[in-house]
Amino acid sequence: MIIGEYRVITKEDRARQKAIYAAHVAKLADAEARQLVAEHFRRRMEIFEKYDLYRDTFPTGLDGGSPDENRELREEAKRFNEACKPYFERIKGKK
């Protein structure tokens, strides 16, 4: 739904995003990779849902998002990259 310049995020949008994330996780063959990615996606959804209530009040709209939301998403990306390093090292060593 579009209101002015803002697109309101609905429960259906979040459900669709969760389904997309679940499909990505299901494609992974390795159990450890599946766990790492599922945890990352779960944390991202928590961040998105935390800011959904305020999303249409942000002055820059949805595209810019909240500085706090963007900071939390960057922190989660860094956490995910650090968590994956040992996994990638093991995979690289197997080749």
mmCIF file with all atom_site columns, N, CA, C and O in Angstrom, residues 28-49:
data_model
loop_
_atom_site.group_PDB
_atom_site.id
_atom_site.type_symbol
_atom_site.label_atom_id
_atom_site.label_alt_id
_atom_site.label_comp_id
_atom_site.label_asym_id
_atom_site.label_entity_id
_atom_site.label_seq_id
_atom_site.pdbx_PDB_ins_code
_atom_site.Cartn_x
_atom_site.Cartn_y
_atom_site.Cartn_z
_atom_site.occupancy
_atom_site.B_iso_or_equiv
_atom_site.pdbx_formal_charge
_atom_site.auth_seq_id
_atom_site.auth_comp_id
_atom_site.auth_asym_id
_atom_site.auth_atom_id
_atom_site.pdbx_PDB_model_num
ATOM 1  N N  . LEU A 1 28 ? 20.409 -24.624 1.138  1.00 0.00 ? 28 LEU A N  1
ATOM 2  C CA . LEU A 1 28 ? 21.744 -24.922 1.647  1.00 0.00 ? 28 LEU A CA 1
ATOM 3  C C  . LEU A 1 28 ? 21.843 -26.384 2.072  1.00 0.00 ? 28 LEU A C  1
ATOM 4  O O  . LEU A 1 28 ? 21.003 -26.871 2.826  1.00 0.00 ? 28 LEU A O  1
ATOM 5  N N  . ALA A 1 29 ? 22.876 -27.051 1.603  1.00 0.00 ? 29 ALA A N  1
ATOM 6  C CA . ALA A 1 29 ? 23.040 -28.472 1.901  1.00 0.00 ? 29 ALA A CA 1
ATOM 7  C C  . ALA A 1 29 ? 23.716 -28.694 3.254  1.00 0.00 ? 29 ALA A C  1
ATOM 8  O O  . ALA A 1 29 ? 23.396 -29.629 3.971  1.00 0.00 ? 29 ALA A O  1
ATOM 9  N N  . ASP A 1 30 ? 24.651 -27.848 3.620  1.00 0.00 ? 30 ASP A N  1
ATOM 10 C CA . ASP A 1 30 ? 25.423 -28.008 4.843  1.00 0.00 ? 30 ASP A CA 1
ATOM 11 C C  . ASP A 1 30 ? 24.617 -27.514 6.049  1.00 0.00 ? 30 ASP A C  1
ATOM 12 O O  . ASP A 1 30 ? 24.105 -26.400 6.047  1.00 0.00 ? 30 ASP A O  1
ATOM 13 N N  . ALA A 1 31 ? 24.533 -28.334 7.090  1.00 0.00 ? 31 ALA A N  1
ATOM 14 C CA . ALA A 1 31 ? 23.743 -27.997 8.278  1.00 0.00 ? 31 ALA A CA 1
ATOM 15 C C  . ALA A 1 31 ? 24.292 -26.772 9.001  1.00 0.00 ? 31 ALA A C  1
ATOM 16 O O  . ALA A 1 31 ? 23.530 -25.930 9.479  1.00 0.00 ? 31 ALA A O  1
ATOM 17 N N  . GLU A 1 32 ? 25.611 -26.662 9.078  1.00 0.00 ? 32 GLU A N  1
ATOM 18 C CA . GLU A 1 32 ? 26.202 -25.512 9.766  1.00 0.00 ? 32 GLU A CA 1
ATOM 19 C C  . GLU A 1 32 ? 25.915 -24.223 9.013  1.00 0.00 ? 32 GLU A C  1
ATOM 20 O O  . GLU A 1 32 ? 25.565 -23.202 9.620  1.00 0.00 ? 32 GLU A O  1
ATOM 21 N N  . ALA A 1 33 ? 26.033 -24.253 7.698  1.00 0.00 ? 33 ALA A N  1
ATOM 22 C CA . ALA A 1 33 ? 25.733 -23.072 6.883  1.00 0.00 ? 33 ALA A CA 1
ATOM 23 C C  . ALA A 1 33 ? 24.258 -22.714 7.019  1.00 0.00 ? 33 ALA A C  1
ATOM 24 O O  . ALA A 1 33 ? 23.911 -21.532 7.135  1.00 0.00 ? 33 ALA A O  1
ATOM 25 N N  . ARG A 1 34 ? 23.402 -23.725 7.025  1.00 0.00 ? 34 ARG A N  1
ATOM 26 C CA . ARG A 1 34 ? 21.967 -23.494 7.177  1.00 0.00 ? 34 ARG A CA 1
ATOM 27 C C  . ARG A 1 34 ? 21.675 -22.792 8.502  1.00 0.00 ? 34 ARG A C  1
ATOM 28 O O  . ARG A 1 34 ? 20.897 -21.848 8.562  1.00 0.00 ? 34 ARG A O  1
ATOM 29 N N  . GLN A 1 35 ? 22.349 -23.225 9.568  1.00 0.00 ? 35 GLN A N  1
ATOM 30 C CA . GLN A 1 35 ? 22.135 -22.626 10.879 1.00 0.00 ? 35 GLN A CA 1
ATOM 31 C C  . GLN A 1 35 ? 22.626 -21.173 10.908 1.00 0.00 ? 35 GLN A C  1
ATOM 32 O O  . GLN A 1 35 ? 21.938 -20.292 11.425 1.00 0.00 ? 35 GLN A O  1
ATOM 33 N N  . LEU A 1 36 ? 23.812 -20.924 10.350 1.00 0.00 ? 36 LEU A N  1
ATOM 34 C CA . LEU A 1 36 ? 24.363 -19.568 10.326 1.00 0.00 ? 36 LEU A CA 1
ATOM 35 C C  . LEU A 1 36 ? 23.462 -18.604 9.562  1.00 0.00 ? 36 LEU A C  1
ATOM 36 O O  . LEU A 1 36 ? 23.159 -17.505 10.020 1.00 0.00 ? 36 LEU A O  1
ATOM 37 N N  . VAL A 1 37 ? 23.014 -19.038 8.393  1.00 0.00 ? 37 VAL A N  1
ATOM 38 C CA . VAL A 1 37 ? 22.193 -18.172 7.553  1.00 0.00 ? 37 VAL A CA 1
ATOM 39 C C  . VAL A 1 37 ? 20.805 -17.977 8.164  1.00 0.00 ? 37 VAL A C  1
ATOM 40 O O  . VAL A 1 37 ? 20.272 -16.863 8.166  1.00 0.00 ? 37 VAL A O  1
ATOM 41 N N  . ALA A 1 38 ? 20.238 -19.031 8.729  1.00 0.00 ? 38 ALA A N  1
ATOM 42 C CA . ALA A 1 38 ? 18.919 -18.916 9.358  1.00 0.00 ? 38 ALA A CA 1
ATOM 43 C C  . ALA A 1 38 ? 18.966 -17.935 10.528 1.00 0.00 ? 38 ALA A C  1
ATOM 44 O O  . ALA A 1 38 ? 18.057 -17.108 10.697 1.00 0.00 ? 38 ALA A O  1
ATOM 45 N N  . GLU A 1 39 ? 20.013 -18.004 11.330 1.00 0.00 ? 39 GLU A N  1
ATOM 46 C CA . GLU A 1 39 ? 20.170 -17.078 12.455 1.00 0.00 ? 39 GLU A CA 1
ATOM 47 C C  . GLU A 1 39 ? 20.314 -15.630 11.949 1.00 0.00 ? 39 GLU A C  1
ATOM 48 O O  . GLU A 1 39 ? 19.735 -14.710 12.510 1.00 0.00 ? 39 GLU A O  1
ATOM 49 N N  . HIS A 1 40 ? 21.085 -15.458 10.895 1.00 0.00 ? 40 HIS A N  1
ATOM 50 C CA . HIS A 1 40 ? 21.265 -14.120 10.309 1.00 0.00 ? 40 HIS A CA 1
ATOM 51 C C  . HIS A 1 40 ? 19.929 -13.561 9.821  1.00 0.00 ? 40 HIS A C  1
ATOM 52 O O  . HIS A 1 40 ? 19.578 -12.412 10.114 1.00 0.00 ? 40 HIS A O  1
ATOM 53 N N  . PHE A 1 41 ? 19.182 -14.375 9.091  1.00 0.00 ? 41 PHE A N  1
ATOM 54 C CA . PHE A 1 41 ? 17.890 -13.929 8.583  1.00 0.00 ? 41 PHE A CA 1
ATOM 55 C C  . PHE A 1 41 ? 16.920 -13.634 9.728  1.00 0.00 ? 41 PHE A C  1
ATOM 56 O O  . PHE A 1 41 ? 16.151 -12.676 9.666  1.00 0.00 ? 41 PHE A O  1
ATOM 57 N N  . ARG A 1 42 ? 16.950 -14.454 10.776 1.00 0.00 ? 42 ARG A N  1
ATOM 58 C CA . ARG A 1 42 ? 16.072 -14.231 11.926 1.00 0.00 ? 42 ARG A CA 1
ATOM 59 C C  . ARG A 1 42 ? 16.377 -12.882 12.576 1.00 0.00 ? 42 ARG A C  1
ATOM 60 O O  . ARG A 1 42 ? 15.475 -12.096 12.874 1.00 0.00 ? 42 ARG A O  1
ATOM 61 N N  . ARG A 1 43 ? 17.661 -12.591 12.750 1.00 0.00 ? 43 ARG A N  1
ATOM 62 C CA . ARG A 1 43 ? 18.051 -11.320 13.363 1.00 0.00 ? 43 ARG A CA 1
ATOM 63 C C  . ARG A 1 43 ? 17.667 -10.137 12.473 1.00 0.00 ? 43 ARG A C  1
ATOM 64 O O  . ARG A 1 43 ? 17.227 -9.105  12.969 1.00 0.00 ? 43 ARG A O  1
ATOM 65 N N  . ARG A 1 44 ? 17.843 -10.283 11.156 1.00 0.00 ? 44 ARG A N  1
ATOM 66 C CA . ARG A 1 44 ? 17.449 -9.196  10.239 1.00 0.00 ? 44 ARG A CA 1
ATOM 67 C C  . ARG A 1 44 ? 15.949 -8.925  10.335 1.00 0.00 ? 44 ARG A C  1
ATOM 68 O O  . ARG A 1 44 ? 15.525 -7.773  10.381 1.00 0.00 ? 44 ARG A O  1
ATOM 69 N N  . MET A 1 45 ? 15.144 -9.987  10.383 1.00 0.00 ? 45 MET A N  1
ATOM 70 C CA . MET A 1 45 ? 13.695 -9.811  10.488 1.00 0.00 ? 45 MET A CA 1
ATOM 71 C C  . MET A 1 45 ? 13.329 -9.130  11.799 1.00 0.00 ? 45 MET A C  1
ATOM 72 O O  . MET A 1 45 ? 12.427 -8.291  11.823 1.00 0.00 ? 45 MET A O  1
ATOM 73 N N  . GLU A 1 46 ? 14.019 -9.461  12.876 1.00 0.00 ? 46 GLU A N  1
ATOM 74 C CA . GLU A 1 46 ? 13.751 -8.799  14.153 1.00 0.00 ? 46 GLU A CA 1
ATOM 75 C C  . GLU A 1 46 ? 14.024 -7.300  14.052 1.00 0.00 ? 46 GLU A C  1
ATOM 76 O O  . GLU A 1 46 ? 13.257 -6.494  14.578 1.00 0.00 ? 46 GLU A O  1
ATOM 77 N N  . ILE A 1 47 ? 15.109 -6.942  13.392 1.00 0.00 ? 47 ILE A N  1
ATOM 78 C CA . ILE A 1 47 ? 15.442 -5.522  13.226 1.00 0.00 ? 47 ILE A CA 1
ATOM 79 C C  . ILE A 1 47 ? 14.381 -4.832  12.372 1.00 0.00 ? 47 ILE A C  1
ATOM 80 O O  . ILE A 1 47 ? 13.882 -3.757  12.725 1.00 0.00 ? 47 ILE A O  1
ATOM 81 N N  . PHE A 1 48 ? 14.010 -5.447  11.249 1.00 0.00 ? 48 PHE A N  1
ATOM 82 C CA . PHE A 1 48 ? 12.993 -4.848  10.378 1.00 0.00 ? 48 PHE A CA 1
ATOM 83 C C  . PHE A 1 48 ? 11.674 -4.671  11.129 1.00 0.00 ? 48 PHE A C  1
ATOM 84 O O  . PHE A 1 48 ? 11.048 -3.616  11.070 1.00 0.00 ? 48 PHE A O  1
ATOM 85 N N  . GLU A 1 49 ? 11.255 -5.724  11.847 1.00 0.00 ? 49 GLU A N  1
ATOM 86 C CA . GLU A 1 49 ? 9.980  -5.665  12.548 1.00 0.00 ? 49 GLU A CA 1
ATOM 87 C C  . GLU A 1 49 ? 10.013 -4.636  13.677 1.00 0.00 ? 49 GLU A C  1
ATOM 88 O O  . GLU A 1 49 ? 9.002  -4.001  13.978 1.00 0.00 ? 49 GLU A O  1
#
